[in-house]
Short mmCIF file of C-alpha atoms and ligand atoms in Angstrom, two decimals:
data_model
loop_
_atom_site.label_atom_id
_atom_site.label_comp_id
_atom_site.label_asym_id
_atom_site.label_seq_id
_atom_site.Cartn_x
_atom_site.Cartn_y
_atom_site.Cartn_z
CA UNK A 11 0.00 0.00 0.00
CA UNK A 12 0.92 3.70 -0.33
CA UNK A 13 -1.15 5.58 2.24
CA UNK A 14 1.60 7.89 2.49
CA UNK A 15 2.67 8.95 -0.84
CA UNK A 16 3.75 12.37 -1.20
CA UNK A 17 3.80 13.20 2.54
CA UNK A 18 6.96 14.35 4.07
CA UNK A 19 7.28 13.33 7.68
CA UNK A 20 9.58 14.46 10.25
CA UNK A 21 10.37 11.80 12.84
CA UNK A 22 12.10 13.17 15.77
CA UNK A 23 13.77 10.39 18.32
CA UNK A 24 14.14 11.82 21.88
CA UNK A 25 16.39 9.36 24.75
CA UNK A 26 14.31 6.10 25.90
CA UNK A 27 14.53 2.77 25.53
CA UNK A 28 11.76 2.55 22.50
CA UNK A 29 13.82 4.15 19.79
CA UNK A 30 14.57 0.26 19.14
CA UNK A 31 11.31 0.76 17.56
CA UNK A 32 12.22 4.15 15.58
CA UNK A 33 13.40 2.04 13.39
CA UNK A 34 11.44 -0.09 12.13
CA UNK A 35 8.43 2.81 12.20
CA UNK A 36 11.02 4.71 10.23
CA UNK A 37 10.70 1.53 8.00
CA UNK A 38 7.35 1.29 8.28
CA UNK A 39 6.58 5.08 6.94
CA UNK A 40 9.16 4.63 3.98
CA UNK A 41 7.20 1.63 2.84
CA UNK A 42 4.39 3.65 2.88
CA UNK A 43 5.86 5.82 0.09
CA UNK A 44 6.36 9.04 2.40
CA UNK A 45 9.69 10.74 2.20
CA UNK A 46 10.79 10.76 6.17
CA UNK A 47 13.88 13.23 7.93
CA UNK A 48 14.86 11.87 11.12
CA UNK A 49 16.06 14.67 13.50
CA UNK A 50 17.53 12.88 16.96
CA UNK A 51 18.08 14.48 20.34
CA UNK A 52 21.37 14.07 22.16
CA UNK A 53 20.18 11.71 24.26
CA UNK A 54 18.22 9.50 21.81
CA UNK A 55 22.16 8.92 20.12
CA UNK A 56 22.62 6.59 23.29
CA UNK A 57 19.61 4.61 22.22
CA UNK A 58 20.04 4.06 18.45
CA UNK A 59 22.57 5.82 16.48
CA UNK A 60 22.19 8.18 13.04
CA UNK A 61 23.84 5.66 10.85
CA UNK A 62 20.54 3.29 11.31
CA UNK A 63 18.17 5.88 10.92
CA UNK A 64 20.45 7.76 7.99
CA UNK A 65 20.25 4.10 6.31
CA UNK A 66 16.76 3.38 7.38
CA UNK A 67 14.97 7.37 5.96
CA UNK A 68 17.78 7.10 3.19
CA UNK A 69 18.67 10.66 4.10
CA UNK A 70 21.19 12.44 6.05
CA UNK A 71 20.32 11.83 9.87
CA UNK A 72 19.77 16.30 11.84
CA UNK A 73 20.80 15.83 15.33
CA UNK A 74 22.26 19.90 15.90
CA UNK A 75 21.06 22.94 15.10
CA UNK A 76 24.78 24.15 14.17
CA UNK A 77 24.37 22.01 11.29
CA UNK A 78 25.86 23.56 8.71
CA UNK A 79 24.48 21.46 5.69
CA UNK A 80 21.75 24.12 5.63
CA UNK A 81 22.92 27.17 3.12
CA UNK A 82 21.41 29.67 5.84
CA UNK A 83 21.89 27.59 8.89
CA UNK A 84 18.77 26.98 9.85
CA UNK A 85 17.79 23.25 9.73
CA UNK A 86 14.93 24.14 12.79
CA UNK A 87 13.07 26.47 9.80
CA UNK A 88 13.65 24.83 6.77
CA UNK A 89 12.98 21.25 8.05
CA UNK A 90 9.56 21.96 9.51
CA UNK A 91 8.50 24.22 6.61
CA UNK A 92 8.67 21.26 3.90
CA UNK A 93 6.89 18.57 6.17
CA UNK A 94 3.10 17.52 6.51
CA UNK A 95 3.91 16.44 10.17
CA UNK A 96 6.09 16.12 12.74
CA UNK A 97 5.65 12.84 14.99
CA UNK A 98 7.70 12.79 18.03
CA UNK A 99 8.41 8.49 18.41
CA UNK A 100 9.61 8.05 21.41
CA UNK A 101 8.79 11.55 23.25
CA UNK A 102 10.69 11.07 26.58
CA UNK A 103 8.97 13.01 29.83
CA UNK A 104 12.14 15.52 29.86
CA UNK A 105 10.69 16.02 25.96
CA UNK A 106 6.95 16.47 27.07
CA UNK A 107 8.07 18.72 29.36
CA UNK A 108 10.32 20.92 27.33
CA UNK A 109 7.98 21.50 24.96
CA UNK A 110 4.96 22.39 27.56
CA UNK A 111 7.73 25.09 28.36
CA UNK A 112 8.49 26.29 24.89
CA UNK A 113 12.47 25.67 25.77
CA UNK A 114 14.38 26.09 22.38
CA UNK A 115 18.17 24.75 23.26
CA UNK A 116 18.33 22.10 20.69
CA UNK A 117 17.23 20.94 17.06
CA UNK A 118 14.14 19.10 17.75
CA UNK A 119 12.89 21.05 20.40
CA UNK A 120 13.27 24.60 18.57
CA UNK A 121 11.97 23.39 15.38
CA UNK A 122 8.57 21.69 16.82
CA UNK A 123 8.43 25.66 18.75
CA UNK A 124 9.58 27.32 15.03
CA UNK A 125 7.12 24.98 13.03
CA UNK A 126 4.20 26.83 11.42
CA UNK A 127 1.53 25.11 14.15
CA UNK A 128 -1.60 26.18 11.60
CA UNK A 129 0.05 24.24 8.86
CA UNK A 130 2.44 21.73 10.40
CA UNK A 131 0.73 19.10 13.29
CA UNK A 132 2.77 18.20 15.91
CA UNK A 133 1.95 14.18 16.43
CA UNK A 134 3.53 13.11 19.89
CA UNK A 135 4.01 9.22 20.82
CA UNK A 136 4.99 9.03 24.82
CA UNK A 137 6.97 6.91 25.50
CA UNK A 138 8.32 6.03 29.73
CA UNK A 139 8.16 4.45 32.89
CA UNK A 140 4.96 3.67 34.58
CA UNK A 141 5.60 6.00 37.29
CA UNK A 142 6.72 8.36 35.34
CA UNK A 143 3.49 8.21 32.97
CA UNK A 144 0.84 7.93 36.12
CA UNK A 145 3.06 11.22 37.67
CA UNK A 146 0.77 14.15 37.61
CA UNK A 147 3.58 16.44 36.47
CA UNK A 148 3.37 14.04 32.80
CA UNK A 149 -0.33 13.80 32.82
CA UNK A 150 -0.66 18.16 33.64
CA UNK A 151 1.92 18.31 30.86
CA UNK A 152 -0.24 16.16 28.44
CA UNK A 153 -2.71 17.89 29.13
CA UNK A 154 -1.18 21.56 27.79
CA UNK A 155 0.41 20.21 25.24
CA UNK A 156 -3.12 18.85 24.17
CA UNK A 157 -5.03 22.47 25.10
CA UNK A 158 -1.79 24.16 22.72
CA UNK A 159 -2.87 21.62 19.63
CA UNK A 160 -0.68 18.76 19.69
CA UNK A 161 -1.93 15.24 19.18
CA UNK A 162 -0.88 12.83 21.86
CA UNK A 163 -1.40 9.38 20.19
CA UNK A 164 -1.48 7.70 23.74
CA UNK A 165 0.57 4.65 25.12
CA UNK A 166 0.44 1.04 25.36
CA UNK A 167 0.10 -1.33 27.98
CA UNK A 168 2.62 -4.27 28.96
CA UNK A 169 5.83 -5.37 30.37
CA UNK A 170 8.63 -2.44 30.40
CA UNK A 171 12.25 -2.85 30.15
CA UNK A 172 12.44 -1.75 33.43
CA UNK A 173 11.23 -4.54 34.51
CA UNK A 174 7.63 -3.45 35.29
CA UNK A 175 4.16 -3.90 33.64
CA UNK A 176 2.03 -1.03 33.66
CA UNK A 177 1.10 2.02 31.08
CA UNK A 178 3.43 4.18 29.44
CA UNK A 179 5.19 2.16 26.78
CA UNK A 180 5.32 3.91 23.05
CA UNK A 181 2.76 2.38 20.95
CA UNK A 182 3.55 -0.15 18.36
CA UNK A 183 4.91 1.36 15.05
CA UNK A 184 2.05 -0.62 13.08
CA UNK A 185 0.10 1.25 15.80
CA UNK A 186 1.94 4.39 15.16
CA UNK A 187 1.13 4.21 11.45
CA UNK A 188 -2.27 3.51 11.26
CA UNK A 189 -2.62 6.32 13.72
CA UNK A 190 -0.77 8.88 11.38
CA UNK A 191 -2.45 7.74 8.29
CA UNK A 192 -5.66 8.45 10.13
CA UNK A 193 -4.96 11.51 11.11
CA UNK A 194 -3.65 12.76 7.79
CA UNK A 195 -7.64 11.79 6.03
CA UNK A 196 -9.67 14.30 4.88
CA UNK A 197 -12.89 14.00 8.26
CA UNK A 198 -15.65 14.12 5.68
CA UNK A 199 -17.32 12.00 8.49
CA UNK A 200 -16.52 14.25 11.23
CA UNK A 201 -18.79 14.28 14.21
CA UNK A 202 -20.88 10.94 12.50
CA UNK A 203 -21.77 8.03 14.34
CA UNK A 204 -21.06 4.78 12.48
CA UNK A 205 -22.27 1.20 13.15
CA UNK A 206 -20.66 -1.27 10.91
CA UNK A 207 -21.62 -5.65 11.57
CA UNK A 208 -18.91 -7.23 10.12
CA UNK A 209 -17.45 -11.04 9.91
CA UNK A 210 -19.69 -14.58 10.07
CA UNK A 211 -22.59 -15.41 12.78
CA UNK A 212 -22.54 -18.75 15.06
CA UNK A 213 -25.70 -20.79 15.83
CA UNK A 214 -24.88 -22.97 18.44
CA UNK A 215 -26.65 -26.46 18.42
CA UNK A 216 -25.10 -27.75 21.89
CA UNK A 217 -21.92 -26.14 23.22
CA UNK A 218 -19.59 -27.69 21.25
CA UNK A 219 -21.48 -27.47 17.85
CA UNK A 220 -22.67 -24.74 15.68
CA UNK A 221 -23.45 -23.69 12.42
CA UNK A 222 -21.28 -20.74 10.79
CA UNK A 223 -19.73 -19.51 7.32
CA UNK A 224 -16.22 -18.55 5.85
CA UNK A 225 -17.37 -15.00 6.03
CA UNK A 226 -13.52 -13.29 7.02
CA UNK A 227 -14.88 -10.24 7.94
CA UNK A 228 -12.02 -8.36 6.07
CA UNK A 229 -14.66 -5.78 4.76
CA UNK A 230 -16.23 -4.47 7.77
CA UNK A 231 -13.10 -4.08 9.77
CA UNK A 232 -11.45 -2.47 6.15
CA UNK A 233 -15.26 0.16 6.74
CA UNK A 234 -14.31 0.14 10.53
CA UNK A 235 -10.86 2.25 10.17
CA UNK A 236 -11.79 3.97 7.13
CA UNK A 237 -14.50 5.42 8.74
CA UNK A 238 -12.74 6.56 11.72
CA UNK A 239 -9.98 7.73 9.45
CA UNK A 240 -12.69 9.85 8.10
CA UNK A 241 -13.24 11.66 11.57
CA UNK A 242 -16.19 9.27 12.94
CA UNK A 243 -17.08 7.59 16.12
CA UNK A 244 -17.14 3.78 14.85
CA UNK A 245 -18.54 1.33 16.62
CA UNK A 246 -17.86 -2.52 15.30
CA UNK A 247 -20.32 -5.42 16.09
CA UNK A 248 -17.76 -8.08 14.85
CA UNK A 249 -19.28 -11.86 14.76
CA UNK A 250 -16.32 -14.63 15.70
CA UNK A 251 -13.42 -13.34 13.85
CA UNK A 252 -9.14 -13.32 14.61
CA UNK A 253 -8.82 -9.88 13.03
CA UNK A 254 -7.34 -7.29 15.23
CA UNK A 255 -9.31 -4.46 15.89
CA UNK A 256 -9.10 -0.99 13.73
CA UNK A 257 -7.57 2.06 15.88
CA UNK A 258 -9.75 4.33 17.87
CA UNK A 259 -12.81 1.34 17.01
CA UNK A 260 -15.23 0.52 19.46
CA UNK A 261 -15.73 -3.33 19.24
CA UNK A 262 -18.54 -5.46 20.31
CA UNK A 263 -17.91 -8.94 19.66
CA UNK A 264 -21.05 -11.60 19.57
CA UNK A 265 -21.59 -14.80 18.44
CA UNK A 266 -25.22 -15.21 16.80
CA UNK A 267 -27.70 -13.10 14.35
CA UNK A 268 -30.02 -12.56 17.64
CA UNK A 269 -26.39 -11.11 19.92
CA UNK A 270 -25.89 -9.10 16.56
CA UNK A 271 -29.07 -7.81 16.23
CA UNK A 272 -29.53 -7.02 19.96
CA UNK A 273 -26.11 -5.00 19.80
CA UNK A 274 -26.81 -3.18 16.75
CA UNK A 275 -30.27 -1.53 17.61
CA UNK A 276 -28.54 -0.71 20.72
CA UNK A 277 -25.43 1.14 19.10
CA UNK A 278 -27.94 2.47 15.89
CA UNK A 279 -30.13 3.96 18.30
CA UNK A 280 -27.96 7.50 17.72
CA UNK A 281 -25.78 6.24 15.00
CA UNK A 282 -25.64 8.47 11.47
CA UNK A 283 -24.64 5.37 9.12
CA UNK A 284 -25.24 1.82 9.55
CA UNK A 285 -23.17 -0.30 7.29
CA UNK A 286 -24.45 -4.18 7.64
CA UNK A 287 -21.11 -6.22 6.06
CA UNK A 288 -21.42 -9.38 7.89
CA UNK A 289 -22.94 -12.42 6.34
CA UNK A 290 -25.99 -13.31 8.92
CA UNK A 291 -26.54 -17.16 9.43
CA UNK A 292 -29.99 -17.10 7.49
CA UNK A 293 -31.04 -20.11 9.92
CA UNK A 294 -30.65 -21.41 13.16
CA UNK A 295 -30.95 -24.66 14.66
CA UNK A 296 -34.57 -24.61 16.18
CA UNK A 297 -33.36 -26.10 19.63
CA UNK A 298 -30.74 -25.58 21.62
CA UNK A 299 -28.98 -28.95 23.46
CA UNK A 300 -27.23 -27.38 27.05
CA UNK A 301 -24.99 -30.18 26.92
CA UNK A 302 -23.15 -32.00 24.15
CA UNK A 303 -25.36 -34.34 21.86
CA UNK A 304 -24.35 -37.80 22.28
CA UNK A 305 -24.46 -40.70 19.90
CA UNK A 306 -26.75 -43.15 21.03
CA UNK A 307 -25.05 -46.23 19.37
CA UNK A 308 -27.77 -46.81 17.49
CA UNK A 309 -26.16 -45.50 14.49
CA UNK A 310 -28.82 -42.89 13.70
CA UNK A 311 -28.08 -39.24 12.93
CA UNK A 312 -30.00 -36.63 15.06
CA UNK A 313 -32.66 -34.76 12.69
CA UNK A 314 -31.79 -30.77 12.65
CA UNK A 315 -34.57 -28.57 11.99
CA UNK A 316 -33.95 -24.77 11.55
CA UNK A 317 -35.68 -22.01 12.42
CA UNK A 318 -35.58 -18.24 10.08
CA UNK A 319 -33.09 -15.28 12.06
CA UNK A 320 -34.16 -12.25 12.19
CA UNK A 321 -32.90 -10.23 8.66
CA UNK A 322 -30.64 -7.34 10.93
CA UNK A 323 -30.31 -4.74 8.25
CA UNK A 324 -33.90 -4.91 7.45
CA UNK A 325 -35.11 -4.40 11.09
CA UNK A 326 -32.91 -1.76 11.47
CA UNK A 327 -34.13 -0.01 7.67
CA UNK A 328 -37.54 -0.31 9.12
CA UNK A 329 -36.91 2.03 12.08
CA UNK A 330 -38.05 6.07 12.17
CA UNK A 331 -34.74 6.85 12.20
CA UNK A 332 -33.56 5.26 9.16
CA UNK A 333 -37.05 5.81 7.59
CA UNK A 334 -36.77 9.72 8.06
CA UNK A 335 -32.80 9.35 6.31
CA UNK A 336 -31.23 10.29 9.81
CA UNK A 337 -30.03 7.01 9.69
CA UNK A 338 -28.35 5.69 6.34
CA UNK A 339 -28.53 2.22 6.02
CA UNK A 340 -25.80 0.68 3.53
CA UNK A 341 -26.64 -3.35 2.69
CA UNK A 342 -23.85 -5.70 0.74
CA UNK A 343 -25.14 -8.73 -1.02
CA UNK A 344 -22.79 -11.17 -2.03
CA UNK A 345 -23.60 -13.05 -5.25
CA UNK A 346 -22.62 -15.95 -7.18
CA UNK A 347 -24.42 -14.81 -10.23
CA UNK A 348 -26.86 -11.98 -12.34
CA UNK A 349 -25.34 -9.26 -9.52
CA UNK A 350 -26.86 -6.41 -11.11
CA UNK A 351 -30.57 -7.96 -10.99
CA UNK A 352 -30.34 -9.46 -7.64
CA UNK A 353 -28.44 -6.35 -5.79
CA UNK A 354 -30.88 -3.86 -7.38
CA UNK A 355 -34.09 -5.92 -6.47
CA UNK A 356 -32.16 -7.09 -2.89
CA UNK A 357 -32.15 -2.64 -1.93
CA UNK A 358 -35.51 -2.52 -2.88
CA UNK A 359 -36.86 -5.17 -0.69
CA UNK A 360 -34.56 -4.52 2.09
CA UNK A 361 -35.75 -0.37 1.64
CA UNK A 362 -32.13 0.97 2.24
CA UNK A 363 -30.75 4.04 -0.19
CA UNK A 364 -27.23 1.73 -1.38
CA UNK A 365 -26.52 -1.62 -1.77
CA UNK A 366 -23.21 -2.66 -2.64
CA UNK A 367 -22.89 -5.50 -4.52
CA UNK A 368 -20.28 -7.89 -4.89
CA UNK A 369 -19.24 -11.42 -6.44
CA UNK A 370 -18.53 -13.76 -2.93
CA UNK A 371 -16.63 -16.58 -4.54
CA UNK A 372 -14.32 -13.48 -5.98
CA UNK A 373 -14.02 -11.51 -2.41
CA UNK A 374 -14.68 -13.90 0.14
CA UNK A 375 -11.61 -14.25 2.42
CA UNK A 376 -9.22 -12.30 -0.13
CA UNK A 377 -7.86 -8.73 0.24
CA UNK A 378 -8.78 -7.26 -2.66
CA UNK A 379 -12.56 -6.41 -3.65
CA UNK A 380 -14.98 -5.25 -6.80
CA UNK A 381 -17.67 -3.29 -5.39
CA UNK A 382 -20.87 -2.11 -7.87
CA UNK A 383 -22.58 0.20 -5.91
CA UNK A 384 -26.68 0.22 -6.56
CA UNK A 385 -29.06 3.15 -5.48
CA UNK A 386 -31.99 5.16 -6.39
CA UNK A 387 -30.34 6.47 -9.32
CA UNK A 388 -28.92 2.88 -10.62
CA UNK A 389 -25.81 1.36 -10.75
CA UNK A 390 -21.99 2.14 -10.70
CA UNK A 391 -19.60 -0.38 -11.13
CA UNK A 392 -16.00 0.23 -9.09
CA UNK A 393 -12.53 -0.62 -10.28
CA UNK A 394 -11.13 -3.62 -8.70
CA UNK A 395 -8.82 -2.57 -5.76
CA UNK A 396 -7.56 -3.26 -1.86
CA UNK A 397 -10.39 -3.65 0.60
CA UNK A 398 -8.58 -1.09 2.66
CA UNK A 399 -9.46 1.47 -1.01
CA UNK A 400 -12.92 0.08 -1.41
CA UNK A 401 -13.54 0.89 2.04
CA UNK A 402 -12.24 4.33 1.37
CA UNK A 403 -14.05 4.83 -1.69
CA UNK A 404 -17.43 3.29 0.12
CA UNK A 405 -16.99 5.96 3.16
CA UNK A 406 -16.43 8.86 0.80
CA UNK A 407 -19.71 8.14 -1.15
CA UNK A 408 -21.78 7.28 1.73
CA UNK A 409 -20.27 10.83 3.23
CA UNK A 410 -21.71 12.75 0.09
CA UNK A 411 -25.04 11.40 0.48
CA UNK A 412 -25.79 12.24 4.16
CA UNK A 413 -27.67 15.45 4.96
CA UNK A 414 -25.74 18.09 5.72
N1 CTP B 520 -28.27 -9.26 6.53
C1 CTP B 520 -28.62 -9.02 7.83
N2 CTP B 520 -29.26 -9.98 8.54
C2 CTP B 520 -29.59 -11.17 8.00
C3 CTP B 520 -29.22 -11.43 6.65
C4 CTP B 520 -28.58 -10.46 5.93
O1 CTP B 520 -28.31 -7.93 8.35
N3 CTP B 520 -30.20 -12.07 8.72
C5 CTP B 520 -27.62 -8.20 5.75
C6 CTP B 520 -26.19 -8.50 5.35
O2 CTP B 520 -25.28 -8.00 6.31
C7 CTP B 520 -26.06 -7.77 4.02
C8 CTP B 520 -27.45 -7.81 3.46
O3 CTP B 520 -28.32 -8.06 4.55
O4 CTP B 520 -25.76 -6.40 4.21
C9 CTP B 520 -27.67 -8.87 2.42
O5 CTP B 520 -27.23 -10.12 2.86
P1 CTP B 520 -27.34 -11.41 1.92
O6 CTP B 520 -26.93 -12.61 2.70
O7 CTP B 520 -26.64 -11.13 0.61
O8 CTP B 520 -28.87 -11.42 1.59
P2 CTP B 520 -30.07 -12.15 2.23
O9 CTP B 520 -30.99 -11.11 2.74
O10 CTP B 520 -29.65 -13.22 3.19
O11 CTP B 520 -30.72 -12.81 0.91
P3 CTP B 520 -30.30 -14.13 0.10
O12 CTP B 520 -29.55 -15.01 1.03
O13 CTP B 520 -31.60 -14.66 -0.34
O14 CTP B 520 -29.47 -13.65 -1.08
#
């Protein structure tokens, strides 16, 4: 992928342990297709040193503001004005601090005070000790640096190579990435609530049996972050899936149509956009055994008999809400054959405003998708691309069609 390309990124490394992973975000953002300048603190040269990063960003490595590569000497102007952001990974507490304090007595520092702030974001990923984090000296300075319109991207959780397990470690650069990529999207869904079902259902028979589908749920989680890369407040109703769940997502994970359903007119109740991706278990075994099913030795197989699930998009498009178009209801219908008839008669009866239609024996499980999108005005057939771009694409049309 290229989510990056044409962005120029300034990654500044201050002194802790996680500039290990510098690196390979440095990697990470390259690969991306943005063109990245490191610029490294004193201290973060006893971590990692320029060569790797110099080798890593495939440019020369700023560490001084002497530097005297710059014609007019001033690396802390000229870097910041050519860059679309600057993202601080690891920011140290002593870094946090300096720059609550406006201090100026090195590179990185004076260029993230020098930057144009209206033009240039300032994108900080803490990185410390669990004391140090929980101190309220960090968290007051968080907090300014927040109020004087930097981004904090938050920390993780887990074992420290201090030795302790608490909060305060930097974030993972896959973590770090999707963040930035995020935050670098147009918000055409800014201040929109999202609901998005996504993955396969299970209908248990006993507790060891059930009745599911290969459904991946690639799609909805691919809808997931590219909605909240578009500025909204998702929330995920994911059936049993081993996907890991889209930044800044809300997920609710359930097991059958009835969990899903119950979930979703919960979370829909003030949603904006309701995008139903996962495939539903039509049927459902009509009893339920609360311990396993044995065999009886008699040789005979135990008779199923199914009973209908409730059809979750179509509850939901018969609601005032979605009736009135303050909630937009977006189907998918998966195909083997004739798309164009059955998605254009499957919107009608399911009374949403788009259906997007799709092969399933040409999407199912695979990362790539053809999407032919089908509403009141007919039908508009995508070119074949990522689910990660279809998902794109998807939000930006559904944003264009939601009162203003
Ligand atoms: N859907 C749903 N609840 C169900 C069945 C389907 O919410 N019980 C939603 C799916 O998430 C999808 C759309 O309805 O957005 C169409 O799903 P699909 O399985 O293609 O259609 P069905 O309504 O099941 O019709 P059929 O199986 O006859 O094609």
């Amino acid at each position: 992928m290229n989510d990056l390309a044409g962005k120029h990124i300034v990654l500044g490394l201050t002194g802790g342990i996680a500039c290990y992973k510098a690196a390979e975000l440095c990697r990470g953002l390259v690969k991306e297709g943005a063109t990245v300048q490191v610029v490294m603190t004193e201290a973060s040269e006893q971590f990692i040193t320029p060569v790797t990063m110099q080798a890593l960003s495939g440019r020369p490595v700023y560490t001084s503001q002497w530097d005297a590569r710059e014609p007019n000497n001033m690396p802390h102007i000229n870097l910041s004005r050519q860059s679309d952001a600057i993202l601080i990974a690891p920011c140290s507490a002593d870094f946090l601090a300096k720059l609550v304090h406006g201090r100026a007595d090195e590179l990185l520092s004076l260029m993230c005070l020098a930057r144009p702030a209206d033009k240039v974001p300032l994108l900080i990923a803490p990185a410390m000790n669990r004391e140090m984090w929980a101190h309220p000296a960090t968290q007051r300075n968080m907090k300014q640096l927040s109020d004087d319109g930097a981004t904090i991207l938050g920390v993780g959780s887990g074992f420290q190579a201090c030795g302790e397990t608490g909060d305060g470690r930097m974030l993972e650069p896959h973590e770090l990435l999707e963040d930035l990529v995020a935050f670098l999207h147009p918000k055409s869904l800014a201040g929109r609530k999202v609901v998005v079902t996504a993955g396969p259902t299970f209908e248990a028979m006993d507790p060891i049996r059930g009745i599911t589908n290969h459904s991946s749920g690639k799609m909805g989680f691919a809808i997931a972050r590219a909605a909240r890369e578009a500025g909204a407040d998702v929330v995920l109703v994911a059936g049993p899936v081993h996907l890991p769940t889209p930044r800044g997502v809300r997920r609710i994970d359930v097991k059958s149509a009835r969990e899903m359903l119950a979930a979703t007119e919960k979370e829909t109740v003030r949603a904006d956009v309701f995008v139903a991706t996962a495939a539903v278990a039509d049927w459902r075994p009509a009893t339920h055994s609360d311990q396993k099913i044995k065999k009886d030795g008699s040789g005979a197989a135990p008779t199923l008999a199914f009973v209908e699930n409730p059809d979750i998009l179509a509850t939901v498009a018969r609601t005032e809400r979605a009736k009135s178009g303050a909630l937009f209801c977006v189907g998918f219908a998966a195909e083997s054959h004739d798309l164009v008839k059955h998605a254009t008669a499957k919107r009608e009866r399911k009374g949403i405003p788009l259906l997007v239609g799709n092969i399933g024996p040409l999407t199912f499980g695979q990362d790539d998708n053809q999407m032919l999108l089908v509403d009141a005005q007919g039908v508009q057939e995508l070119p074949r691309a990522s689910k990660i771009e279809c998902a794109r694409r998807l939000v930006a049309e559904i944003a264009q069609r939601l009162p203003r």
